[in-house]
Short mmCIF file of C-alpha atoms and ligand atoms in Angstrom, two decimals:
data_model
loop_
_atom_site.label_atom_id
_atom_site.label_comp_id
_atom_site.label_asym_id
_atom_site.label_seq_id
_atom_site.Cartn_x
_atom_site.Cartn_y
_atom_site.Cartn_z
CA MET A 1 0.01 -0.08 -0.22
CA GLU A 2 1.69 3.54 -1.09
CA LYS A 3 0.02 6.78 -0.86
CA THR A 4 0.97 9.63 -3.00
CA LEU A 5 0.00 13.25 -3.13
CA VAL A 6 -2.03 14.41 -6.85
CA LEU A 7 -3.10 18.44 -7.48
CA ILE A 8 -5.18 18.78 -9.85
CA LYS A 9 -4.23 22.30 -10.69
CA PRO A 10 -6.08 25.61 -11.64
CA GLY A 11 -7.11 24.85 -15.23
CA GLY A 12 -8.41 21.58 -14.27
CA VAL A 13 -10.77 23.56 -11.66
CA ALA A 14 -11.76 25.73 -13.88
CA ARG A 15 -12.57 23.72 -16.68
CA ASN A 16 -14.32 21.67 -14.42
CA LEU A 17 -12.65 18.35 -14.73
CA ILE A 18 -12.55 17.23 -11.05
CA GLY A 19 -15.31 14.65 -11.08
CA VAL A 20 -14.00 12.88 -14.24
CA ILE A 21 -10.06 12.77 -13.44
CA SER A 22 -11.20 11.65 -9.91
CA GLN A 23 -13.44 8.86 -11.64
CA ARG A 24 -10.36 7.63 -13.62
CA ILE A 25 -8.17 7.48 -10.00
CA GLU A 26 -10.72 5.54 -8.58
CA SER A 27 -11.60 3.84 -11.66
CA ARG A 28 -8.06 1.91 -11.80
CA GLY A 29 -8.38 0.89 -8.86
CA LEU A 30 -7.15 3.48 -6.51
CA SER A 31 -8.32 5.49 -3.37
CA ILE A 32 -8.89 8.75 -2.64
CA THR A 33 -7.82 9.52 1.18
CA ALA A 34 -8.18 12.94 1.37
CA MET A 35 -9.00 15.96 -0.41
CA LYS A 36 -9.19 19.83 -0.67
CA LEU A 37 -10.48 22.53 -2.78
CA ILE A 38 -8.32 25.26 -2.14
CA ASN A 39 -6.05 28.43 -3.07
CA ALA A 40 -2.59 27.59 -1.91
CA GLU A 41 -0.11 29.45 -0.66
CA ARG A 42 3.18 31.13 -2.73
CA SER A 43 5.31 30.14 0.03
CA THR A 44 3.61 25.53 -0.07
CA VAL A 45 3.95 26.02 -4.47
CA GLU A 46 7.33 27.07 -4.01
CA LYS A 47 8.42 24.29 -1.09
CA HIS A 48 6.51 22.17 -3.53
CA TYR A 49 8.91 22.96 -6.98
CA ALA A 50 11.89 23.69 -5.02
CA GLU A 51 13.90 20.83 -6.92
CA HIS A 52 12.98 23.28 -10.11
CA ALA A 53 13.87 26.63 -8.28
CA SER A 54 16.89 27.13 -10.64
CA ARG A 55 15.08 26.72 -14.43
CA PRO A 56 13.70 29.09 -16.07
CA PHE A 57 10.13 27.76 -15.59
CA PHE A 58 10.42 27.96 -11.74
CA GLY A 59 8.46 31.38 -11.20
CA GLU A 60 5.60 31.11 -14.49
CA VAL A 61 4.55 27.32 -12.73
CA CYS A 62 4.54 28.77 -8.97
CA ASP A 63 2.49 31.76 -11.24
CA TYR A 64 0.45 28.98 -12.31
CA LEU A 65 -0.34 26.95 -8.91
CA THR A 66 -1.14 30.28 -7.33
CA SER A 67 -3.79 31.29 -9.80
CA GLY A 68 -6.98 29.85 -9.04
CA PRO A 69 -8.08 27.14 -6.54
CA VAL A 70 -6.43 23.82 -6.91
CA LEU A 71 -7.62 20.83 -5.97
CA ALA A 72 -5.43 18.67 -3.01
CA MET A 73 -5.46 14.68 -2.45
CA VAL A 74 -3.75 12.13 -0.87
CA VAL A 75 -4.30 8.86 -3.77
CA SER A 76 -3.87 5.58 -1.24
CA GLY A 77 -3.35 2.29 -3.44
CA THR A 78 -1.11 -0.96 -4.19
CA ASN A 79 1.71 0.88 -6.28
CA ALA A 80 -0.43 3.91 -6.22
CA VAL A 81 3.15 6.46 -7.27
CA LYS A 82 4.00 4.66 -10.43
CA ALA A 83 0.22 3.90 -11.15
CA ILE A 84 -1.38 7.66 -10.53
CA ARG A 85 1.48 8.11 -13.19
CA ALA A 86 1.32 6.54 -15.65
CA THR A 87 -3.04 6.75 -15.05
CA MET A 88 -1.92 11.19 -15.48
CA GLY A 89 0.32 9.81 -19.24
CA ALA A 90 3.89 11.97 -19.76
CA THR A 91 4.37 15.07 -18.10
CA ASN A 92 3.96 17.00 -21.85
CA PRO A 93 0.79 15.99 -22.52
CA LEU A 94 1.80 16.07 -26.55
CA ASP A 95 3.72 13.36 -25.64
CA ALA A 96 1.02 11.47 -23.59
CA SER A 97 -0.83 8.57 -24.73
CA PRO A 98 -4.67 8.59 -25.66
CA GLY A 99 -6.61 7.32 -22.68
CA THR A 100 -4.22 8.78 -19.99
CA ILE A 101 -5.81 12.10 -18.09
CA ARG A 102 -3.29 14.83 -20.25
CA GLY A 103 -3.69 12.50 -23.62
CA ASP A 104 -7.02 12.84 -23.39
CA PHE A 105 -7.66 16.30 -22.06
CA ALA A 106 -4.41 18.49 -22.25
CA LEU A 107 -2.72 20.45 -24.88
CA SER A 108 0.67 22.22 -23.50
CA ILE A 109 2.98 21.51 -20.51
CA GLU A 110 2.19 24.89 -19.01
CA ASP A 111 -1.67 23.59 -18.14
CA ASN A 112 -0.76 19.87 -18.36
CA LEU A 113 -3.78 20.14 -15.50
CA VAL A 114 -2.29 17.32 -12.93
CA HIS A 115 0.68 16.80 -10.82
CA SER A 116 1.24 13.47 -8.92
CA SER A 117 4.43 12.31 -6.68
CA ALA A 118 7.79 11.58 -8.71
CA ASP A 119 8.51 8.71 -5.92
CA LEU A 120 8.06 7.46 -2.82
CA GLU A 121 10.36 10.13 -0.71
CA ALA A 122 8.53 12.57 -2.66
CA ALA A 123 5.09 11.22 -1.79
CA GLN A 124 5.98 11.68 1.71
CA ASN A 125 7.05 15.18 1.58
CA GLU A 126 4.69 16.99 -0.60
CA ILE A 127 1.85 15.30 1.72
CA ALA A 128 3.07 16.62 4.45
CA LEU A 129 3.66 19.92 2.94
CA TRP A 130 -0.10 19.98 1.42
CA PHE A 131 -1.66 17.90 4.07
CA PRO A 132 0.31 19.75 7.44
CA GLU A 133 -3.08 19.05 9.44
CA GLY A 134 -2.63 14.86 8.65
CA ILE A 135 -5.16 13.02 6.85
CA VAL A 136 -8.85 11.04 8.14
CA LYS A 137 -8.25 7.72 6.48
CA ASN A 138 -4.81 5.72 6.06
P1 CMP B 201 4.97 19.22 -12.56
O1 CMP B 201 4.65 17.30 -13.25
O2 CMP B 201 3.67 19.71 -12.16
O3 CMP B 201 6.35 19.20 -12.21
C1 CMP B 201 6.41 21.08 -12.56
C2 CMP B 201 5.81 21.04 -14.06
O4 CMP B 201 6.32 22.00 -14.57
C3 CMP B 201 5.39 20.22 -14.48
O5 CMP B 201 4.60 18.83 -14.58
C4 CMP B 201 4.97 21.36 -15.49
O6 CMP B 201 3.70 22.09 -15.71
C5 CMP B 201 5.68 22.59 -15.47
N1 CMP B 201 6.58 23.09 -16.64
C6 CMP B 201 6.35 23.47 -17.51
N2 CMP B 201 7.85 24.49 -18.57
C7 CMP B 201 8.11 23.15 -18.28
C8 CMP B 201 9.02 22.53 -18.80
N3 CMP B 201 9.92 23.35 -19.85
N4 CMP B 201 9.69 21.43 -18.70
C9 CMP B 201 8.83 20.66 -17.29
N5 CMP B 201 7.81 20.78 -16.36
C10 CMP B 201 7.62 22.20 -17.42
#
C-alpha cells in the first residue's frame, strides 16, 4: 500500500474536470483518502517545486499554481505512485498517450492539468507539505 499526492491544477479546476479526473483515479482501483480545494499559498508552491528552483520556468509554474483554486488529494493503493503517473501520462501532454488524463484533456506542458509525486520520498514530503493537518483515512 502506497500513498501519493495528486494536484488538479487551476486549469483543471476551471474546466470542471475534478469529477472526470477523480473518476479515472478511482476506476484504476486507487482510493482518494484526503481531498481539499484551496487557494495555495505562494510559499507552499515554492516549496513544492523547490527541485525546479533553478529552472527558467520556476516563476511561471509558481504563478500558475497560485492563479486559482487547486484540488489537492492523497491517493492510496497498491503501487499508487507509479500507477497514478501512468494514468496521468507524460508530463508534456503532446507526448502523453490517448487514454491517459493528459493525453485526453491537455495540450500544453504549462497547463498539463495534474501533478503527482515522482517517487515515494517525494510523496511523503509533498503529503506533509499539502496536508500539514494530517489525513483522516489511511
Ligand atoms: P509537474 O509534474 O507539476 O512538475 C513541474 C511542472 O512544471 C510540470 O508539471 C509542468 O507543468 C511545468 N513546466 C512548465 N514548463 C516546463 C518545462 N519546460 N519542462 C518541464 N516542466 C515544465
